[in-house]
Amino acid sequence: MNLRPTVLAGHTCLLIGLIDVASAVSTQVRASRIERIAPYVPGLTEGVARAAALVAGILLVLLARGLRRGKRRAWEAAVALLAMSALVQGLRHHAFVGAAVSALLCAALVLLRHEFHALSDPRGRTRALGNLLLLGTISVGLGLLIVGVHADHEAGRGISFVDRLRQVVYGLVGMAGPLTYDSDRIGDVVSASLLGLGLLTASTTVYLALRPVRLAQADGDGRVRALLAQEGRRDSLGYFALRSDKAVMFSATGKAAVAYRVVSGVALAGGDPLGDPEAWPGAIKEFLDRCARHAWTPAVMGCSELGAQIWAREGDLKALELGDEAIVDCDGFSLAGRTMRNVRQMVNRIERSGYACQVRRVRELADEEKRQLREAAAAWRGSATERGFSMALGRFGDASDSDCVVVTAHQKDADGTTHVRALLHFVPWGEDGLSLDLMRRDRTAEPGLNELLIVAALRAAPDLGVARVSLNFAMFRAALARGERIGAGPVLKGWCALLVFLSRWFQIESLYRFNAKFRPHWQPRFVVYPTARDLPRIGWACLQAEAFVVLPRPAERLRQWTRHRASEAPGEVTVTSVPT
């Protein structure tokens, strides 16, 4: 396998970092050359060397990923750390091999400096510096508290503030300070606590300096909406380019654009490029050039067959069928016939229970009703996080989305009060189509409301000027369908059984079954990727983008909790239905 210099440097840096960490935490203590020069360097001991090796090793492990991606900022930090690692290893007994490897890699990085040209977030340095100052100040303050707990008692005399401060500063970098403790146990606890604070400060600063760019839709949605108006019937996922967390890369002519989001170093584009297909290659080139500048891995989720062909041809990428999109022809839809018997019986039963539906454009809703529906949709959501990326808009009732369609199911109580028990939200698909965005229902209501809502939308389609409706996307639909047929082989049956098993968490089979009830025609959708070895990273990024995996973000969670507490009225209860 032909490894790129950046990949080889990243793996080697990771190996050196692990060796440094292992040597630092090793319990075996040997005599070293440090003892010879210790009288000339204040605070220099075997423990200091171990701490320096530990810090350098951890930071090298953190930098390895940035080196593999060719990040310039990671290269700068790695050169400095490898030089320090070589020096520290050279001072320790029997560590010439590690010192030589660190020195050779440092020299190789200098010689190959032109390979490391990928840009990092331009705001990263400012945030990293702010984190260093803020967290460093907090670490010093906590360190003074830690040192001061037993300092006077252990020393048997008053300790000046300057000595305590020196003890903390030395301890944060793993060096021995001017204070000594009668109890070795207390001394070890203080040293370990200070070193832990120092490592936390250093690692978070490095992370902020190297983390991927977070782009907002700086181009505005005016040009995107103009492209959507021009492309007409082309892609049912086009309107989702207006998500607030997507950036847009336009072609040089402005006739095409790619909407994307960067997640864990992967630039995820959703659906086909916008605009004229003849101009797609220009937008794809601009997108891939930006990915190369920032060392992002390009990927496309849910593009059509035409889009997959153009992506593969223009970007030298590969395509893999991911699943199928269910599209219902409104003119030919009917509940008559044996094939629609199940849906017909369910809809009739729900309607006899006193449910009725309303189909309206968002512009026809009053602001108060939109607010109530928004709160109800959030309360009915099955998870704490709003899911969706490639086929979800991420908002409801915005003034800019006045052409969206809302379908609501209402039920009357015994006292005559009407409550909303479920809703669907569709986004425009050209001038005569709708694409499903949101499907929510009160979990205490009778089953079958979703079927009722979809049937209501299809029945109202002629009055809305709608000829086709795109429903949910069914992953691996073809595999499930073929696995059920007579004569399916053991491999296909095994794959089908695995998909059924995974459906317990990802709704693979249930979405396919639900969509198939409405007798749609299936349009294949593809994922586009550079190489097979990139698929695990792309899959992980997709899970994060679709919010199936939510990484902890304490600062964001704290802001959300603060906003929730500020807006929560005393005695407020969870919304389960909306009176109308």
Coordinates of C-alpha atoms in Angstrom, one line a residue:
M1 CA 0.0 0.0 0.0
N2 CA 1.4 3.4 -1.1
L3 CA 1.2 5.7 2.0
R4 CA 1.2 9.5 1.5
P5 CA 4.0 11.3 3.5
T6 CA 1.4 13.0 5.6
V7 CA -0.2 9.6 6.6
L8 CA 3.1 8.0 7.3
A9 CA 4.1 11.0 9.4
G10 CA 0.9 10.9 11.4
H11 CA 1.2 7.2 12.2
T12 CA 4.9 7.6 13.2
C13 CA 3.9 10.6 15.4
L14 CA 1.2 8.5 17.0
L15 CA 3.7 5.7 17.7
I16 CA 6.3 8.1 19.2
G17 CA 3.6 9.7 21.4
L18 CA 2.5 6.3 22.7
I19 CA 6.1 5.3 23.4
D20 CA 6.6 8.6 25.3
V21 CA 3.5 8.0 27.4
A22 CA 4.5 4.4 28.1
S23 CA 8.0 5.4 29.2
A24 CA 6.6 8.2 31.4
V25 CA 4.2 6.0 33.3
S26 CA 6.6 3.1 33.6
T27 CA 7.2 2.2 37.3
Q28 CA 10.8 1.1 36.5
V29 CA 13.2 3.9 37.5
R30 CA 16.8 4.0 36.2
A31 CA 19.7 6.3 36.8
S32 CA 19.9 8.9 34.1
R33 CA 22.1 11.7 32.8
I34 CA 19.6 14.1 34.3
E35 CA 21.4 13.7 37.7
R36 CA 24.6 15.0 36.1
I37 CA 23.1 18.3 34.9
A38 CA 20.4 18.6 37.6
P39 CA 22.5 21.0 39.8
Y40 CA 22.6 23.5 36.9
V41 CA 18.9 23.4 36.0
P42 CA 16.5 24.4 38.8
G43 CA 13.7 21.8 39.4
L44 CA 15.2 19.2 36.9
T45 CA 14.7 15.7 38.2
E46 CA 13.8 12.3 36.9
G47 CA 10.2 13.0 37.8
V48 CA 10.4 16.2 35.7
A49 CA 11.7 14.3 32.7
R50 CA 8.9 11.7 33.1
A51 CA 6.3 14.5 33.3
A52 CA 7.8 16.2 30.2
A53 CA 7.7 12.9 28.3
L54 CA 4.1 12.4 29.4
V55 CA 3.0 15.8 28.3
A56 CA 4.9 15.6 25.0
G57 CA 3.5 12.1 24.3
I58 CA -0.1 13.0 24.9
L59 CA 0.2 16.1 22.7
L60 CA 1.8 14.1 19.9
V61 CA -1.0 11.6 20.1
L62 CA -3.5 14.5 19.7
L63 CA -1.5 15.9 16.8
A64 CA -1.2 12.7 14.9
R65 CA -4.7 13.1 13.2
G66 CA -3.9 16.6 12.1
L67 CA -0.6 15.4 10.6
R68 CA -2.3 12.6 8.7
R69 CA -4.6 15.3 7.2
G70 CA -1.7 17.6 6.3
K71 CA -2.6 20.4 8.7
R72 CA 0.0 23.1 8.8
R73 CA -0.7 24.1 12.3
A74 CA -0.3 20.5 13.5
W75 CA 3.0 20.4 11.7
E76 CA 4.3 23.4 13.5
A77 CA 3.3 22.0 16.9
A78 CA 4.7 18.5 16.1
V79 CA 8.1 19.8 15.1
A80 CA 8.5 21.7 18.4
L81 CA 7.2 18.7 20.4
L82 CA 9.4 16.2 18.6
A83 CA 12.4 18.3 19.3
M84 CA 11.5 18.4 23.0
S85 CA 10.8 14.7 23.0
A86 CA 14.2 13.9 21.4
L87 CA 15.9 16.1 24.1
V88 CA 14.1 14.5 27.0
Q89 CA 14.6 11.0 25.7
G90 CA 18.3 11.7 25.1
L91 CA 18.7 12.7 28.8
R92 CA 17.3 9.4 30.0
H93 CA 19.2 6.2 30.3
H94 CA 18.8 3.6 27.5
A95 CA 16.5 6.0 25.6
F96 CA 18.8 6.7 22.6
V97 CA 16.5 4.7 20.2
G98 CA 13.5 6.8 21.1
A99 CA 15.5 10.0 20.9
A100 CA 16.9 9.1 17.5
V101 CA 13.4 8.3 16.1
S102 CA 12.0 11.5 17.4
A103 CA 14.9 13.5 15.9
L104 CA 14.7 11.7 12.6
L105 CA 10.9 12.4 12.3
C106 CA 11.5 16.0 13.3
A107 CA 14.0 16.3 10.5
A108 CA 11.8 14.6 8.1
L109 CA 8.9 16.9 8.9
V110 CA 11.1 19.9 8.3
L111 CA 12.2 18.5 4.9
L112 CA 8.6 17.6 3.9
R113 CA 7.1 20.9 5.2
H114 CA 5.6 21.6 1.8
E115 CA 3.3 18.5 2.2
F116 CA 1.6 20.1 5.2
H117 CA -0.4 23.0 3.7
A118 CA -4.0 22.3 4.8
L119 CA -5.6 25.2 6.6
S120 CA -7.3 25.1 9.9
D121 CA -10.2 27.2 11.3
P122 CA -9.0 30.8 11.1
R123 CA -10.8 31.4 14.4
G124 CA -9.0 28.5 16.0
R125 CA -5.9 30.4 17.1
T126 CA -8.0 33.1 18.8
R127 CA -10.1 30.5 20.5
A128 CA -7.1 28.4 21.5
L129 CA -5.4 31.5 23.0
G130 CA -8.6 32.4 24.8
N131 CA -8.9 28.9 26.2
L132 CA -5.2 28.9 27.3
L133 CA -5.7 32.2 29.2
L134 CA -9.1 31.3 30.7
L135 CA -8.4 27.7 31.6
G136 CA -4.8 28.5 32.5
T137 CA -6.1 31.1 35.0
I138 CA -8.6 28.6 36.4
S139 CA -5.9 25.9 36.7
V140 CA -3.6 28.3 38.6
G141 CA -6.5 29.3 40.9
L142 CA -7.4 25.6 41.6
G143 CA -3.7 24.8 42.0
L144 CA -3.3 27.5 44.7
L145 CA -6.3 25.9 46.6
I146 CA -4.8 22.4 46.2
V147 CA -1.3 23.5 47.4
G148 CA -2.7 25.6 50.2
V149 CA -4.8 22.9 51.8
H150 CA -1.9 21.2 53.6
A151 CA 1.0 23.5 52.7
D152 CA 1.3 25.3 56.1
H153 CA 0.7 22.2 58.1
E154 CA 3.1 20.0 56.2
A155 CA 5.9 22.6 56.0
G156 CA 5.6 23.6 59.7
R157 CA 6.0 27.2 58.8
G158 CA 4.3 30.0 56.9
I159 CA 4.5 29.7 53.2
S160 CA 4.6 32.9 51.1
F161 CA 2.3 33.4 48.2
V162 CA 5.2 33.6 45.8
D163 CA 6.4 30.1 46.8
R164 CA 2.9 28.7 46.4
L165 CA 2.6 30.3 43.0
R166 CA 5.9 28.8 41.9
Q167 CA 4.9 25.4 43.2
V168 CA 1.7 25.6 41.1
V169 CA 3.4 26.9 37.9
Y170 CA 6.1 24.2 38.2
G171 CA 3.5 21.5 39.0
L172 CA 1.3 22.4 35.9
V173 CA 4.2 21.4 33.7
G174 CA 5.3 18.5 35.8
M175 CA 8.3 20.0 37.5
A176 CA 9.2 19.9 41.2
G177 CA 8.5 23.1 43.0
P178 CA 10.2 24.7 46.0
L179 CA 7.9 23.2 48.6
T180 CA 8.4 19.7 50.1
Y181 CA 5.9 17.6 52.0
D182 CA 6.6 15.4 55.0
S183 CA 4.0 12.9 53.7
D184 CA 4.9 11.3 50.3
R185 CA 1.2 10.5 49.8
I186 CA 0.2 14.2 50.0
G187 CA 3.1 15.2 47.8
D188 CA 2.0 12.7 45.2
V189 CA -1.6 13.8 45.3
V190 CA -0.6 17.5 44.9
S191 CA 1.8 16.7 42.0
A192 CA -0.7 14.5 40.2
S193 CA -3.5 17.1 40.6
L194 CA -1.4 19.9 39.2
L195 CA -0.1 17.8 36.3
G196 CA -3.7 16.8 35.5
L197 CA -4.8 20.5 35.3
G198 CA -1.8 21.3 33.1
L199 CA -2.6 18.4 30.8
L200 CA -6.2 19.4 30.6
T201 CA -5.2 23.0 29.7
A202 CA -2.7 21.9 27.1
S203 CA -4.9 19.2 25.4
T204 CA -8.0 21.5 25.1
T205 CA -5.8 24.3 23.7
V206 CA -4.4 22.0 21.1
Y207 CA -7.9 20.7 20.2
L208 CA -9.2 24.2 19.7
A209 CA -6.2 25.2 17.6
L210 CA -6.6 22.2 15.2
R211 CA -10.4 21.4 15.2
P212 CA -12.2 21.6 11.8
V213 CA -13.6 24.8 10.4
R214 CA -17.2 25.5 11.3
L215 CA -18.9 27.4 8.5
A216 CA -22.2 29.1 8.5
Q217 CA -24.3 29.8 5.4
A218 CA -22.4 33.1 4.8
D219 CA -23.6 33.4 1.2
G220 CA -27.2 33.9 2.3
D221 CA -30.2 32.0 1.0
G222 CA -31.2 34.4 -1.7
R223 CA -29.0 32.9 -4.4
V224 CA -29.9 29.4 -3.2
R225 CA -33.6 30.1 -3.6
A226 CA -33.0 31.5 -7.0
L227 CA -31.3 28.3 -8.0
L228 CA -34.1 26.3 -6.5
A229 CA -36.6 28.3 -8.6
Q230 CA -34.6 27.6 -11.8
E231 CA -34.1 23.9 -11.3
G232 CA -37.8 23.1 -11.0
R233 CA -38.6 19.4 -10.7
R234 CA -35.1 18.1 -10.5
D235 CA -34.2 17.1 -6.9
S236 CA -36.6 16.6 -4.0
L237 CA -33.8 17.3 -1.5
G238 CA -32.9 20.7 -3.0
Y239 CA -34.9 22.7 -0.5
F240 CA -32.9 21.2 2.4
A241 CA -29.9 23.2 1.2
L242 CA -31.5 26.1 3.2
R243 CA -30.7 24.5 6.5
S244 CA -29.0 27.0 8.8
D245 CA -26.1 24.7 9.5
K246 CA -25.1 24.2 5.8
A247 CA -22.6 26.2 3.9
V248 CA -22.9 26.8 0.2
M249 CA -20.1 26.6 -2.4
F250 CA -21.1 28.2 -5.8
S251 CA -19.5 27.6 -9.1
A252 CA -17.5 30.3 -10.8
T253 CA -20.5 31.2 -13.0
G254 CA -23.0 31.1 -10.1
K255 CA -25.2 28.7 -12.0
A256 CA -24.7 25.8 -9.7
A257 CA -23.9 25.3 -6.0
V258 CA -23.1 22.5 -3.5
A259 CA -24.6 22.7 0.0
Y260 CA -22.5 20.9 2.7
R261 CA -21.6 20.7 6.3
V262 CA -18.2 19.8 7.9
V263 CA -18.5 17.0 10.6
S264 CA -15.3 15.5 12.1
G265 CA -13.2 16.4 9.2
V266 CA -15.7 15.1 6.6
A267 CA -17.4 17.6 4.2
L268 CA -20.9 16.2 3.8
A269 CA -22.9 17.4 0.8
G270 CA -26.6 16.5 0.8
G271 CA -28.4 15.5 -2.4
D272 CA -27.5 16.7 -5.9
P273 CA -25.8 20.0 -6.6
L274 CA -28.3 22.9 -7.1
G275 CA -28.8 24.6 -10.4
D276 CA -28.2 23.6 -14.0
P277 CA -26.6 20.1 -14.4
E278 CA -24.3 21.5 -17.1
A279 CA -22.8 23.8 -14.4
W280 CA -22.5 21.1 -11.8
P281 CA -18.9 20.2 -12.6
G282 CA -17.9 23.8 -11.8
A283 CA -19.5 23.7 -8.4
I284 CA -18.1 20.2 -7.7
K285 CA -14.6 21.5 -8.6
E286 CA -14.9 24.5 -6.2
F287 CA -16.1 22.2 -3.5
L288 CA -13.3 19.6 -3.9
D289 CA -10.7 22.4 -4.1
R290 CA -12.0 23.7 -0.7
C291 CA -11.9 20.2 0.7
A292 CA -8.2 19.9 -0.5
R293 CA -7.2 23.2 1.1
H294 CA -8.6 22.2 4.5
A295 CA -7.8 18.5 4.2
W296 CA -11.5 17.5 4.5
T297 CA -12.8 14.2 3.2
P298 CA -15.5 14.9 0.6
A299 CA -18.6 12.8 0.7
V300 CA -22.2 13.1 -0.7
M301 CA -25.3 11.7 1.0
G302 CA -28.4 10.8 -0.9
C303 CA -27.6 12.0 -4.4
S304 CA -29.6 10.7 -7.4
E305 CA -28.2 8.4 -10.1
L306 CA -27.4 11.4 -12.4
G307 CA -25.7 13.2 -9.5
A308 CA -23.6 10.1 -8.6
Q309 CA -22.5 9.8 -12.2
I310 CA -21.3 13.4 -12.4
W311 CA -19.7 13.3 -8.9
A312 CA -17.8 10.1 -9.8
R313 CA -16.7 11.5 -13.2
E314 CA -15.7 15.0 -12.1
G315 CA -14.2 14.2 -8.7
D316 CA -12.7 10.7 -9.4
L317 CA -15.0 9.4 -6.6
K318 CA -16.9 6.1 -6.1
A319 CA -20.6 5.6 -5.6
L320 CA -22.6 3.1 -3.6
E321 CA -26.3 2.6 -3.6
L322 CA -27.6 3.6 -0.2
G323 CA -31.3 3.1 -0.4
D324 CA -34.4 4.4 -2.2
E325 CA -36.7 7.4 -1.9
A326 CA -40.4 6.8 -2.0
I327 CA -42.2 9.1 -4.4
V328 CA -46.0 9.0 -4.8
D329 CA -47.8 10.1 -7.9
C330 CA -50.7 12.1 -6.6
D331 CA -52.8 11.8 -9.8
G332 CA -52.7 8.0 -9.7
F333 CA -53.2 7.7 -5.9
S334 CA -56.3 6.0 -4.7
L335 CA -57.4 3.9 -1.7
A336 CA -59.4 1.6 -3.9
G337 CA -58.2 -1.9 -4.6
R338 CA -56.9 -4.9 -2.6
T339 CA -53.4 -3.6 -2.4
M340 CA -54.6 -0.5 -0.4
R341 CA -56.9 -2.4 1.9
N342 CA -54.8 -2.1 5.0
V343 CA -54.3 1.6 4.6
R344 CA -58.0 2.1 3.7
Q345 CA -59.2 0.3 6.8
M346 CA -56.8 2.1 9.1
V347 CA -57.8 5.5 7.8
N348 CA -61.5 4.7 8.0
R349 CA -61.1 3.5 11.6
I350 CA -59.3 6.7 12.6
E351 CA -61.8 8.9 11.0
R352 CA -64.7 7.1 12.8
S353 CA -62.8 7.9 16.0
G354 CA -63.5 11.6 15.5
Y355 CA -60.3 12.7 13.8
A356 CA -60.2 15.3 11.1
C357 CA -57.4 16.8 9.1
Q358 CA -56.5 20.2 7.8
V359 CA -54.0 20.9 5.0
R360 CA -52.6 24.5 4.8
R361 CA -49.6 26.5 3.6
V362 CA -47.5 27.9 6.4
R363 CA -48.4 31.4 5.4
E364 CA -52.0 30.6 6.2
L365 CA -51.2 29.9 9.9
A366 CA -51.4 32.5 12.6
D367 CA -48.2 33.2 14.6
E368 CA -49.8 31.9 17.8
E369 CA -50.8 28.6 16.1
K370 CA -47.3 28.2 14.6
R371 CA -45.8 28.7 18.1
Q372 CA -48.2 26.1 19.5
L373 CA -47.4 23.6 16.8
R374 CA -43.7 24.1 17.2
E375 CA -43.9 23.4 20.9
A376 CA -46.1 20.4 20.3
A377 CA -43.7 19.0 17.7
A378 CA -40.8 19.4 20.2
A379 CA -42.8 17.7 22.9
W380 CA -43.8 14.7 20.7
R381 CA -40.2 14.2 19.5
G382 CA -38.9 10.8 20.6
S383 CA -35.3 12.0 21.4
A384 CA -33.9 15.1 23.1
T385 CA -32.1 16.1 19.9
E386 CA -33.6 17.2 16.6
R387 CA -32.6 14.6 14.1
G388 CA -32.0 15.0 10.4
F389 CA -29.6 16.5 7.9
S390 CA -30.0 15.3 4.3
M391 CA -33.9 15.2 4.4
A392 CA -34.8 17.6 7.2
L393 CA -35.1 21.4 7.3
G394 CA -34.4 21.8 11.1
R395 CA -37.0 24.5 11.6
F396 CA -40.8 25.0 11.5
G397 CA -43.0 28.0 10.8
D398 CA -40.3 30.4 9.6
A399 CA -41.5 33.4 7.6
S400 CA -39.1 32.5 4.8
D401 CA -40.8 29.1 4.4
S402 CA -44.2 30.4 3.6
D403 CA -44.7 27.9 0.8
C404 CA -44.2 24.9 3.0
V405 CA -47.3 22.8 3.7
V406 CA -48.6 21.7 7.2
V407 CA -51.0 18.8 7.7
T408 CA -52.6 18.6 11.1
A409 CA -54.8 15.9 12.7
H410 CA -57.5 17.2 15.1
Q411 CA -59.6 15.4 17.7
K412 CA -62.6 16.7 19.7
D413 CA -62.8 16.0 23.4
A414 CA -66.1 15.2 25.2
D415 CA -66.5 18.9 26.2
G416 CA -66.1 20.0 22.5
T417 CA -62.5 21.2 22.8
T418 CA -60.4 20.4 19.7
H419 CA -56.8 19.3 20.1
V420 CA -54.1 18.8 17.5
R421 CA -52.7 15.3 17.9
A422 CA -50.3 14.9 15.0
L423 CA -48.7 16.9 12.2
L424 CA -46.7 16.6 9.0
H425 CA -44.5 19.3 7.5
F426 CA -43.6 19.3 3.8
V427 CA -41.2 21.5 1.9
P428 CA -41.6 22.6 -1.7
W429 CA -40.2 20.5 -4.5
G430 CA -40.2 22.7 -7.5
E431 CA -43.6 24.2 -8.5
D432 CA -45.7 21.1 -8.3
G433 CA -44.1 18.8 -5.7
L434 CA -43.7 18.4 -1.9
S435 CA -41.0 16.6 0.1
L436 CA -41.7 15.3 3.6
D437 CA -39.7 17.1 6.3
L438 CA -41.3 16.4 9.6
M439 CA -43.7 13.7 10.9
R440 CA -44.8 13.9 14.6
R441 CA -47.7 12.7 16.6
D442 CA -48.9 12.5 20.1
R443 CA -47.7 9.2 21.5
T444 CA -50.9 8.8 23.5
A445 CA -53.1 9.0 20.4
E446 CA -54.3 6.0 18.4
P447 CA -52.0 4.4 15.9
G448 CA -52.6 5.1 12.3
L449 CA -52.5 8.9 12.5
N450 CA -49.5 9.1 10.2
E451 CA -51.3 7.1 7.6
L452 CA -54.3 9.5 7.9
L453 CA -52.1 12.5 7.5
I454 CA -50.4 11.3 4.4
V455 CA -53.7 10.3 2.8
A456 CA -55.1 13.7 3.6
A457 CA -52.0 15.4 2.0
L458 CA -52.4 13.3 -1.1
R459 CA -56.1 14.0 -1.4
A460 CA -55.5 17.7 -1.0
A461 CA -52.7 17.7 -3.6
P462 CA -54.8 18.8 -6.6
D463 CA -56.1 21.9 -4.7
L464 CA -52.5 22.8 -3.8
G465 CA -51.2 22.3 -7.4
V466 CA -49.1 19.3 -6.3
A467 CA -48.5 16.4 -8.6
R468 CA -46.0 14.3 -6.7
V469 CA -45.0 13.8 -3.0
S470 CA -41.7 12.5 -1.7
L471 CA -42.0 10.5 1.5
N472 CA -39.4 9.0 3.7
F473 CA -36.0 7.6 2.5
A474 CA -35.7 3.9 3.0
M475 CA -32.2 2.7 3.5
F476 CA -31.2 -0.6 1.8
R477 CA -34.7 -1.0 0.6
A478 CA -33.7 -3.1 -2.4
A479 CA -31.8 -5.6 -0.2
L480 CA -34.9 -6.0 2.1
A481 CA -37.2 -6.5 -0.9
R482 CA -35.0 -9.0 -2.6
G483 CA -34.3 -10.9 0.6
E484 CA -38.0 -11.6 1.0
R485 CA -38.4 -13.2 -2.4
I486 CA -38.4 -17.0 -3.0
G487 CA -35.0 -18.2 -4.1
A488 CA -33.0 -15.6 -2.3
G489 CA -29.5 -17.0 -1.5
P490 CA -28.0 -17.4 1.9
V491 CA -25.8 -14.3 1.6
L492 CA -28.7 -12.1 0.7
K493 CA -30.9 -13.6 3.5
G494 CA -28.1 -13.1 6.0
W495 CA -27.7 -9.5 4.9
C496 CA -31.5 -9.0 5.2
A497 CA -31.5 -10.6 8.7
L498 CA -28.8 -8.2 9.8
L499 CA -30.7 -5.2 8.5
V500 CA -33.8 -6.4 10.4
F501 CA -31.7 -6.7 13.5
L502 CA -30.3 -3.1 13.1
S503 CA -33.8 -1.8 12.6
R504 CA -34.3 -2.0 16.4
W505 CA -32.2 1.2 16.6
F506 CA -32.2 2.8 13.1
Q507 CA -35.8 2.1 11.7
I508 CA -34.5 0.6 8.5
E509 CA -37.2 -2.0 8.0
S510 CA -40.1 0.0 9.6
L511 CA -39.6 3.0 7.2
Y512 CA -39.5 0.6 4.2
R513 CA -42.7 -1.1 5.4
F514 CA -44.4 2.2 6.1
N515 CA -43.5 3.8 2.7
A516 CA -44.5 0.6 0.8
K517 CA -48.1 1.0 2.0
F518 CA -48.7 3.9 -0.4
R519 CA -47.5 2.0 -3.5
P520 CA -44.8 4.5 -4.4
H521 CA -42.2 4.3 -7.1
W522 CA -38.7 4.0 -5.8
Q523 CA -35.9 6.3 -6.8
P524 CA -32.4 5.0 -5.9
R525 CA -30.2 7.3 -3.8
F526 CA -26.4 7.0 -3.5
V527 CA -23.5 7.8 -1.2
V528 CA -20.4 9.1 -3.0
Y529 CA -16.9 8.7 -1.4
P530 CA -13.2 8.9 -2.3
T531 CA -12.0 5.4 -1.2
A532 CA -13.3 2.4 0.7
R533 CA -11.0 3.2 3.6
D534 CA -12.8 6.5 4.0
L535 CA -16.2 4.8 4.5
P536 CA -15.9 4.3 8.3
R537 CA -15.1 8.0 8.8
I538 CA -17.9 9.0 6.5
G539 CA -20.3 6.7 8.3
W540 CA -19.3 8.2 11.6
A541 CA -19.8 11.7 10.3
C542 CA -23.2 10.8 8.9
L543 CA -24.3 9.4 12.2
Q544 CA -23.3 12.7 13.9
A545 CA -24.9 14.9 11.2
E546 CA -28.2 12.9 11.4
A547 CA -28.0 13.2 15.2
F548 CA -28.0 9.4 15.7
V549 CA -24.8 10.0 17.6
V550 CA -24.5 13.2 19.7
L551 CA -21.1 13.9 21.2
P552 CA -21.1 15.7 24.5
R553 CA -20.8 19.5 24.3
P554 CA -21.0 20.8 27.8
A555 CA -20.9 24.5 26.8
E556 CA -23.8 24.1 24.3
R557 CA -25.8 22.0 26.8
L558 CA -25.3 24.6 29.5
R559 CA -26.6 27.4 27.1
Q560 CA -29.6 25.3 26.1
W561 CA -30.4 24.5 29.8
T562 CA -30.1 28.2 30.7
R563 CA -32.5 29.2 27.9
H564 CA -35.0 26.5 28.9
R565 CA -35.0 27.5 32.6
A566 CA -35.3 31.2 31.6
S567 CA -38.4 30.5 29.4
E568 CA -40.0 27.9 31.7
A569 CA -43.0 29.3 33.6
P570 CA -43.8 28.1 37.2
G571 CA -46.0 25.1 37.1
E572 CA -45.6 24.5 33.4
V573 CA -46.2 21.0 32.2
T574 CA -45.1 19.1 29.1
V575 CA -47.2 19.8 26.0
T576 CA -49.0 16.7 24.7
S577 CA -51.8 18.3 22.7
V578 CA -52.5 21.8 21.3
P579 CA -56.0 23.3 21.7
T580 CA -57.3 25.0 18.6

